[in-house]
Coordinates of C-alpha atoms in Angstrom, one line a residue:
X1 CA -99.5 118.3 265.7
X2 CA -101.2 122.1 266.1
X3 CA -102.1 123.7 263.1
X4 CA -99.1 126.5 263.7
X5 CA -96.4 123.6 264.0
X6 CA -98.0 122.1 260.8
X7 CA -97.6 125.7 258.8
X8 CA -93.9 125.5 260.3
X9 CA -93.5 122.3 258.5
X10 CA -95.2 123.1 255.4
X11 CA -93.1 126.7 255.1
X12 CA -90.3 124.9 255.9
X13 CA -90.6 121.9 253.3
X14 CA -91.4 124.5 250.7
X15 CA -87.7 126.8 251.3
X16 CA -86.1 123.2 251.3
X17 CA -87.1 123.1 247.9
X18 CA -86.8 126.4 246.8
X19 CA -83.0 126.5 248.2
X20 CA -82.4 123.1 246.5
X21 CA -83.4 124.0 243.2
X22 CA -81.5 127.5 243.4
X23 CA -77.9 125.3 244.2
X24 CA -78.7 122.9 241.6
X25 CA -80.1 125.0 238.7
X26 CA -76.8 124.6 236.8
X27 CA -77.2 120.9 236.4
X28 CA -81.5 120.7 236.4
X29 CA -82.1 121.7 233.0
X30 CA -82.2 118.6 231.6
X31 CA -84.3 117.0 234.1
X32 CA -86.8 120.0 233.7
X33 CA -86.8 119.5 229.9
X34 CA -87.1 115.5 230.4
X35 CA -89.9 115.9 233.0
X36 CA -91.7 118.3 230.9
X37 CA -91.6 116.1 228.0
X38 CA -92.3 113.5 230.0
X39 CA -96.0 114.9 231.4
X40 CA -97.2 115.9 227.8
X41 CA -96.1 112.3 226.4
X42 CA -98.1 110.6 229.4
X43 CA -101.3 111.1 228.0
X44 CA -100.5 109.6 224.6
X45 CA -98.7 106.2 227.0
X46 CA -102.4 106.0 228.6
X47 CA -104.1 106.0 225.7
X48 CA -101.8 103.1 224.2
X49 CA -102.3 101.2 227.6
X50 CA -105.9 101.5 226.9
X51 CA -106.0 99.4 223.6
X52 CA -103.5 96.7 226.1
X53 CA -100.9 97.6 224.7
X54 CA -98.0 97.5 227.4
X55 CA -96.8 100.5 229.0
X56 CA -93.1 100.0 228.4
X57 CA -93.7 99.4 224.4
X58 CA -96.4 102.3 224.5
X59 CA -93.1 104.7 225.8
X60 CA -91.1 102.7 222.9
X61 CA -93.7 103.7 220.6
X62 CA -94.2 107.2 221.8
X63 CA -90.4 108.0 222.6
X64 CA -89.5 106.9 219.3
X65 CA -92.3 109.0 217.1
X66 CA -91.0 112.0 218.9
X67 CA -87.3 111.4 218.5
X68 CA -88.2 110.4 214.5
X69 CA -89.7 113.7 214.3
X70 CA -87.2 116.1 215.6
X71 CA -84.7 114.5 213.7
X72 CA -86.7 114.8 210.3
X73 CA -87.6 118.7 211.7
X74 CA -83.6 119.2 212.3
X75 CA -82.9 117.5 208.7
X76 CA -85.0 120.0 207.2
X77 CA -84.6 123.4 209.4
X78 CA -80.9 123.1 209.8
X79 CA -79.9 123.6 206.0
X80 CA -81.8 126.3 205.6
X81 CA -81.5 128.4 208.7
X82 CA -77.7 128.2 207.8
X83 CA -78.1 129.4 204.4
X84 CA -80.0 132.0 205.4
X85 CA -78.0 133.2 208.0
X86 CA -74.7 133.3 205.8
X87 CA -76.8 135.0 203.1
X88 CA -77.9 137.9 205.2
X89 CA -74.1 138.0 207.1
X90 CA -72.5 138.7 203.6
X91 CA -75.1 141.8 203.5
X92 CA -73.5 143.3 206.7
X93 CA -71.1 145.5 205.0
X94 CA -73.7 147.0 202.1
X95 CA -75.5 147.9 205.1
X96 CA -72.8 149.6 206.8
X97 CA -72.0 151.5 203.6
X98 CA -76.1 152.6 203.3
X99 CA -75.7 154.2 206.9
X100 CA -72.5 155.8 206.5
X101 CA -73.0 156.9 203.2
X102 CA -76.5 157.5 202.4
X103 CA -78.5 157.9 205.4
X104 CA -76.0 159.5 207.4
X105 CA -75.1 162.7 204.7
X106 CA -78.9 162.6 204.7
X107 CA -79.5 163.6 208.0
X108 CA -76.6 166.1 207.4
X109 CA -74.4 164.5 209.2
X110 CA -70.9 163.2 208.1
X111 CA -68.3 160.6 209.8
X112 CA -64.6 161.7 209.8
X113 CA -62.3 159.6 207.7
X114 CA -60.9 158.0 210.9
X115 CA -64.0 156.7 212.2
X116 CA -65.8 155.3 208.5
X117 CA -65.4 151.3 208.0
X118 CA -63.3 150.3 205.3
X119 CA -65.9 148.4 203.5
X120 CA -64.0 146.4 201.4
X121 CA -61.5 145.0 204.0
X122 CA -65.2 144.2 206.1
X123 CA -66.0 142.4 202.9
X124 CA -63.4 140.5 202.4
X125 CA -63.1 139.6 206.3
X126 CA -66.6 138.4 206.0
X127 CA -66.0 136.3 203.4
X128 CA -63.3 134.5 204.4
X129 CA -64.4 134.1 207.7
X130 CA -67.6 132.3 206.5
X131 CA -65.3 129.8 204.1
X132 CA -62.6 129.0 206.8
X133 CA -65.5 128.3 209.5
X134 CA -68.1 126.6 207.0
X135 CA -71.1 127.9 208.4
X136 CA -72.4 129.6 211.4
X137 CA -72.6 126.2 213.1
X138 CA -68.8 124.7 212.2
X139 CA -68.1 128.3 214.2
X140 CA -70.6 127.6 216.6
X141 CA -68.6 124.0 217.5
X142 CA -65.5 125.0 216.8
X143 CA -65.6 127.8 219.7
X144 CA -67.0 125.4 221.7
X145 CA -64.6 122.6 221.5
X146 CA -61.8 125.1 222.4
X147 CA -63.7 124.9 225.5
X148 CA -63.5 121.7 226.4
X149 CA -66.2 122.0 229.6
X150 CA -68.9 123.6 227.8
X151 CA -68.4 121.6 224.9
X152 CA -68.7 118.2 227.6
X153 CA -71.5 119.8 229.4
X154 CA -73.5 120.7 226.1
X155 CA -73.3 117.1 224.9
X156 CA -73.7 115.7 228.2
X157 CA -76.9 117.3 228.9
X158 CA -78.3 117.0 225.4
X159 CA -78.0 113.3 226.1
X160 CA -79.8 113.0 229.6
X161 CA -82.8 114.5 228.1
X162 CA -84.1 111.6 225.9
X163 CA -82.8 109.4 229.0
X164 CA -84.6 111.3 231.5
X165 CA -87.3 111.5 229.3
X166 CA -87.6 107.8 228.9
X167 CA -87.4 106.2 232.4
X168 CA -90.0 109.3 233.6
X169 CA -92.6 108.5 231.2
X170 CA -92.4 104.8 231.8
X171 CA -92.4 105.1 235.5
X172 CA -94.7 108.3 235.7
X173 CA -97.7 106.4 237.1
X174 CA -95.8 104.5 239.8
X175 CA -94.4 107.8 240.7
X176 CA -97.5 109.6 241.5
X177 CA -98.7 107.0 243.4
X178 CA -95.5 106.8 245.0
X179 CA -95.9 110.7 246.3
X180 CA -99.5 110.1 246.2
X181 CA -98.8 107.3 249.3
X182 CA -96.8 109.9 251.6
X183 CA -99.3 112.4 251.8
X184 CA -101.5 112.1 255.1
X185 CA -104.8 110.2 254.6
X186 CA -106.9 113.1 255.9
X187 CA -104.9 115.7 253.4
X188 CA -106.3 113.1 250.3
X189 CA -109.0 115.1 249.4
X190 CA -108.0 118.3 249.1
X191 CA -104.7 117.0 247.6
X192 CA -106.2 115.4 245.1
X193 CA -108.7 118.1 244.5
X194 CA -105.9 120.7 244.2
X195 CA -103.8 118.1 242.0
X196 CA -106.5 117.4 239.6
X197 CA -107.4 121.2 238.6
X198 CA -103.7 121.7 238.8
X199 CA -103.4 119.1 235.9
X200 CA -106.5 120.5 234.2
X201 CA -105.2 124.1 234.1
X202 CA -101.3 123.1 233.5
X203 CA -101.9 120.6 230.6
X204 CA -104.4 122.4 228.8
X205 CA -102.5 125.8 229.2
X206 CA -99.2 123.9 228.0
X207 CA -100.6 122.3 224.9
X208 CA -102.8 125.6 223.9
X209 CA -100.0 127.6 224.3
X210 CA -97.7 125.1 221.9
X211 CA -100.2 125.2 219.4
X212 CA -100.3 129.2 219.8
X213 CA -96.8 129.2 219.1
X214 CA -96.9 127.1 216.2
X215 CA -99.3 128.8 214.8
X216 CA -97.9 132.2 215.3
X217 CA -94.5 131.1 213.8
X218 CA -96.4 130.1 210.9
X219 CA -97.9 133.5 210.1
X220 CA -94.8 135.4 210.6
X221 CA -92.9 132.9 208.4
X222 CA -95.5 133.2 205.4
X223 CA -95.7 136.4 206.3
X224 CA -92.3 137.6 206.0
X225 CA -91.6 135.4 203.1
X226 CA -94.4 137.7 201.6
X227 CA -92.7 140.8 202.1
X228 CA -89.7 139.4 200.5
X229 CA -87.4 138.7 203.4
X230 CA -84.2 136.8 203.1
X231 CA -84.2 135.6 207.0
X232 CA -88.4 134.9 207.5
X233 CA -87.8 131.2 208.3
X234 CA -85.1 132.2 211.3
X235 CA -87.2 135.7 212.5
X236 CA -90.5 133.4 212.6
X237 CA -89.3 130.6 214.4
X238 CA -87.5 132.7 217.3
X239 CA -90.9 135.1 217.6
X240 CA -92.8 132.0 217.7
X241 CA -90.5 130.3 220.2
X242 CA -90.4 133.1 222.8
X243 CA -94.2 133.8 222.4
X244 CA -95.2 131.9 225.8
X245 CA -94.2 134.9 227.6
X246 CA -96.9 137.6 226.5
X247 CA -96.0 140.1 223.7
X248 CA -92.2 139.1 223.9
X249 CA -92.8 137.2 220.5
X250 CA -94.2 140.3 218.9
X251 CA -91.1 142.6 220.2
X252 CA -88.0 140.4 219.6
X253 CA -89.8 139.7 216.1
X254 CA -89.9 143.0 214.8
X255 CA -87.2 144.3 216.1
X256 CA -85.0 141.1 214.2
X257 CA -87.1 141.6 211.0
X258 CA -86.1 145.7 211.4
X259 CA -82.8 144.6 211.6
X260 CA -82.4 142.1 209.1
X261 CA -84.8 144.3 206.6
X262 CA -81.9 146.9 206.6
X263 CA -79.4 144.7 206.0
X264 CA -81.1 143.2 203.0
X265 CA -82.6 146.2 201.3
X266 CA -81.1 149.1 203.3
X267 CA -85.0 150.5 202.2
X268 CA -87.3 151.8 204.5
X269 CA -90.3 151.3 202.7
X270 CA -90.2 147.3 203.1
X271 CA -90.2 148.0 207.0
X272 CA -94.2 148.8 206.4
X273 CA -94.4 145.6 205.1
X274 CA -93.0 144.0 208.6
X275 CA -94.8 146.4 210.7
X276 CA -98.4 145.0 208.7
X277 CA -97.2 141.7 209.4
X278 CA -96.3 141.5 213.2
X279 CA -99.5 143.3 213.7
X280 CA -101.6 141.0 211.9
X281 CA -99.9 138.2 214.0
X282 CA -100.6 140.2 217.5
X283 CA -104.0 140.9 216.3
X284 CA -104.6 137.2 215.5
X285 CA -103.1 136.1 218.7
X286 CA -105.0 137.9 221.0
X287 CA -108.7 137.5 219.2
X288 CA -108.3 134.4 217.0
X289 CA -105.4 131.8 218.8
X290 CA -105.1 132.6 222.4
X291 CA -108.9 132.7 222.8
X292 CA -109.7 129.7 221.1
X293 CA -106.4 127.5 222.1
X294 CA -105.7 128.4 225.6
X295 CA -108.6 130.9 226.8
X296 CA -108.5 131.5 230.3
X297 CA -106.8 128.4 231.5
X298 CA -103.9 129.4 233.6
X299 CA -106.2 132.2 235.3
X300 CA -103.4 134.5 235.3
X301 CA -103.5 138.4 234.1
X302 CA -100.4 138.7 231.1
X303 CA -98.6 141.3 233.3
X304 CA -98.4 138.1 236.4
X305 CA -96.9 135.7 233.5
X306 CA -94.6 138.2 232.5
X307 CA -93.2 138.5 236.1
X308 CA -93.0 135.2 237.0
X309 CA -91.1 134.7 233.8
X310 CA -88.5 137.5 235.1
X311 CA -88.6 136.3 238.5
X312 CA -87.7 132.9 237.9
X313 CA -85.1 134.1 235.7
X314 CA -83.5 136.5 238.1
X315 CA -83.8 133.4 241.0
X316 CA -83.4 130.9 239.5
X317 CA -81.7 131.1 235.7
X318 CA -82.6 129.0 232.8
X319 CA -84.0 126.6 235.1
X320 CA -86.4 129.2 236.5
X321 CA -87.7 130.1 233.2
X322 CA -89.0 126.7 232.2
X323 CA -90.5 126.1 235.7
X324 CA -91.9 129.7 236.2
X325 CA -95.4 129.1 234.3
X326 CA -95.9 125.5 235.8
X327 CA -95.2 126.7 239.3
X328 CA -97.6 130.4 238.6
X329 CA -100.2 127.6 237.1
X330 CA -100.0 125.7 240.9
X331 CA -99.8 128.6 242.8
X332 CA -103.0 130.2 240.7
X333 CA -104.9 127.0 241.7
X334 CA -103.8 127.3 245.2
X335 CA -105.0 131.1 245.5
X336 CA -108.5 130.1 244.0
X337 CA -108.9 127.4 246.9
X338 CA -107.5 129.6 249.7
X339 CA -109.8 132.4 248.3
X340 CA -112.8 129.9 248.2
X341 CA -112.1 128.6 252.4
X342 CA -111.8 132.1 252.7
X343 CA -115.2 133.5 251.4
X344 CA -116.9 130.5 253.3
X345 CA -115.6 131.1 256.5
X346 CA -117.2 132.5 259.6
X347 CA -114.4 135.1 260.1
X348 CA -115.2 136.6 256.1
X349 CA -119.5 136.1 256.8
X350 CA -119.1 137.8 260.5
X351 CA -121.6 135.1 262.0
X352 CA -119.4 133.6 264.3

């Protein structure tokens, strides 16, 4: 086979897979979420299997600490995200009332009659919306069940993920020597150079940026809690969340705790509070936790994360989000190799 049929070949097995993932994104996600799970619970499944203990109990043991603790983390987050999500809804209407009746006549400007909320029917609506439904998440299920589909769908793939999760990690092993078997005995080398520093840079960039997240959710949390917001819990756990894409954490954050500071207070002077504390948190994050967590470990400037975060979105949906920063990670570790042949060859050193 000539080397131009065998870059045929490769181009070709690579838009196989790009084509088949984009017609079966809707039903992936699972799978994604399983698989990732899967390849950060494999370490801990090697280590038992080091101390003989066998592989199938080691996933028992593994699979059931991690199910044990979402469920206590769920037991404990769930109450209190609702409460403070009803708390702040009942606020809605005082801060409808501030705007249209303090800050707008301050700015000189003043709503016609026809277009001013009447805030008492808004009150009332709110309330009785909140006892009928129970709760932002009795609404939540009750509009999806009227749905029958999404409601089946949700469920269903809520329940492939510990499945999926399950049968990968016990079988992850025998699958990488499984794909390890097709790939041509004179590729082995490279492959399995490329595959290791892949792993290297994919697993320690996962598991830094986790921590990074957790710890950045932490410091918004106590730091809004500080400042005497209602909704810190929920505002610190989304700007923690969406913090693997670079400075999206810090945006969404502040602009919730804005939001939800004027609903409370309807004060600007508690926005300085929020201000100090998201900038604490991006000042932390990019001297004190990304440095010392994650460093350089993906090799990727924040700008290339950032669009391979929107590009896998835009191809891909959902499904392109998750994979976007495992597939930039492989494709960073294939650039550095190419770039390496490259600046060893006789074509780049003129001598031949």
């Amino acid at each position: 086979m000539t080397p131009r049929i065998r870059m045929m070949v490769g181009f070709g097995a690579l838009l196989g897979v790009l084509v088949g993932v984009w017609l079966l994104s809707p039903i992936l996600t699972p799978f994604v979420f399983g698989a990732g799970l899967a390849y950060l619970g494999d370490p801990l499944v090697d280590r038992l299997e080091a101390v003989r203990i066998p592989r199938t109990a080691g996933v028992a043991i593994v699979f059931a600490s991690l199910t044990l603790a979402a469920v206590i983390l769920a037991l404990l987050l769930v109450p209190m995200l609702q409460e403070q999500i009803v708390t702040v809804s009942r606020r809605v209407p005082d801060l409808i009332d501030a705007i249209q009746n303090r800050w707008l006549p301050a700015m000189g400007i003043t709503l016609p009659e026809d277009f001013r909320f009447d805030i008492n029917s808004l009150r009332q609506f709110v309330t009785e919306h909140w006892s009928q439904a129970g709760g932002m998440a009795a609404g939540l299920w009750g509009s999806l069940t009227k749905s029958g589909g999404a409601a089946i769908a949700l469920i269903g793939n809520l329940a492939l993920i510990p499945v999926v999760t399950f049968y990968l990690l016990r079988d992850w092993d025998r699958l990488i020597e499984r794909i390890a078997e097709l790939i041509p005995r004179r590729w082995m080398p490279t492959v399995r150079e490329l595959a290791v520093e892949t792993d290297d840079v994919l697993s320690a960039f996962i598991r830094g940026q986790l921590l990074v997240m957790l710890c950045l959710a932490v410091v918004y949390i106590v730091g809004l809690w500080i400042v005497g917001l209602d909704l810190a819990l929920l505002i610190g756990l989304i700007a923690g969340l969406v913090s693997f894409v670079p400075y999206l954490g810090f945006i969404v954050g502040i602009l919730l705790a804005v939001l939800a500071s004027l609903i409370e207070s309807a004060e600007w002077l508690p926005l300085v509070g929020v201000a100090v504390v998201f900038g604490v948190g991006q000042l932390l994050e990019s001297t004190v936790f990304t440095p010392l967590l994650v460093g350089d470990r993906i090799g990727l400037h924040p700008v290339a994360v950032i669009f391979a975060v929107l590009a896998g979105g835009q191809l891909f949906g959902f499904v392109g989000v998750l994979l976007a920063l495992p597939a930039a990670a492989a494709i960073a570790v294939v650039v550095r190799f190419a770039t390496r042949q490259w600046l060893t060859s006789s074509l780049y050193r003129g001598d031949g």
